[in-house]
C-alpha cells in the first residue's frame, strides 16, 4: 500500500451550533473517527505482516475553513482535529508504517461541498481570491504523491 487518500465528507449546510443533529455526528465520524480507525487498521495489518520498511503515505484532507464560513455543522472541527496527526506521528508508534502529508484543500469549484458557493466563485476570483477547478486540485494532490515529495 503506497498511498491512502481518505477524502470523504457530507455536506452540513445550514447547521449552526443549535442545529447539530445525527447527520452532523455521522459526518464527523466519516471525516475524523473512521479516518483514524482506517489508519489504525492499516498500521495493525503492517505490524501483523512485518511490513515496516515502506510507510504508506496518507494525504490528510485539511481545510483552511476553521469555522470561517459557519453553519457547516462539525466540518471545521473534524478538519482541525486531523491536524493533530502531525504531532501524533512523532509521539505515537506508527511512524514506521504511515507517513503524513497535509493537503490544505482550498476552494474547489465543482464539488458537492462547494456547490452552493460556486455561483460567487467567478466574482471572488475577480477580487483576487484563488479558487481551484477539480482538475487543478487533483494536479496539486498528485504532486504530493511524487516520490521526491514522499521521501522528504
mmCIF file of C-alpha atoms in Angstrom, residues 17 25 54 61 70 77 95 102 106-107 112 124 140 150:
data_model
loop_
_atom_site.group_PDB
_atom_site.id
_atom_site.type_symbol
_atom_site.label_atom_id
_atom_site.label_comp_id
_atom_site.label_asym_id
_atom_site.label_seq_id
_atom_site.Cartn_x
_atom_site.Cartn_y
_atom_site.Cartn_z
ATOM 1 C CA UNK A 17 -24.494 25.259 16.819
ATOM 2 C CA UNK A 25 -22.446 13.185 14.079
ATOM 3 C CA UNK A 54 7.925 1.307 3.377
ATOM 4 C CA UNK A 61 -7.785 16.334 3.614
ATOM 5 C CA UNK A 70 -20.104 28.988 9.712
ATOM 6 C CA UNK A 77 -13.944 20.659 13.963
ATOM 7 C CA UNK A 95 5.648 6.398 12.168
ATOM 8 C CA UNK A 102 -1.425 17.526 4.710
ATOM 9 C CA UNK A 106 -8.717 25.374 -0.966
ATOM 10 C CA UNK A 107 -11.975 26.456 -2.539
ATOM 11 C CA UNK A 112 -20.588 18.684 -3.801
ATOM 12 C CA UNK A 124 -14.374 36.311 -5.938
ATOM 13 C CA UNK A 140 -1.833 19.557 -6.738
ATOM 14 C CA UNK A 150 7.226 11.406 -0.312
#
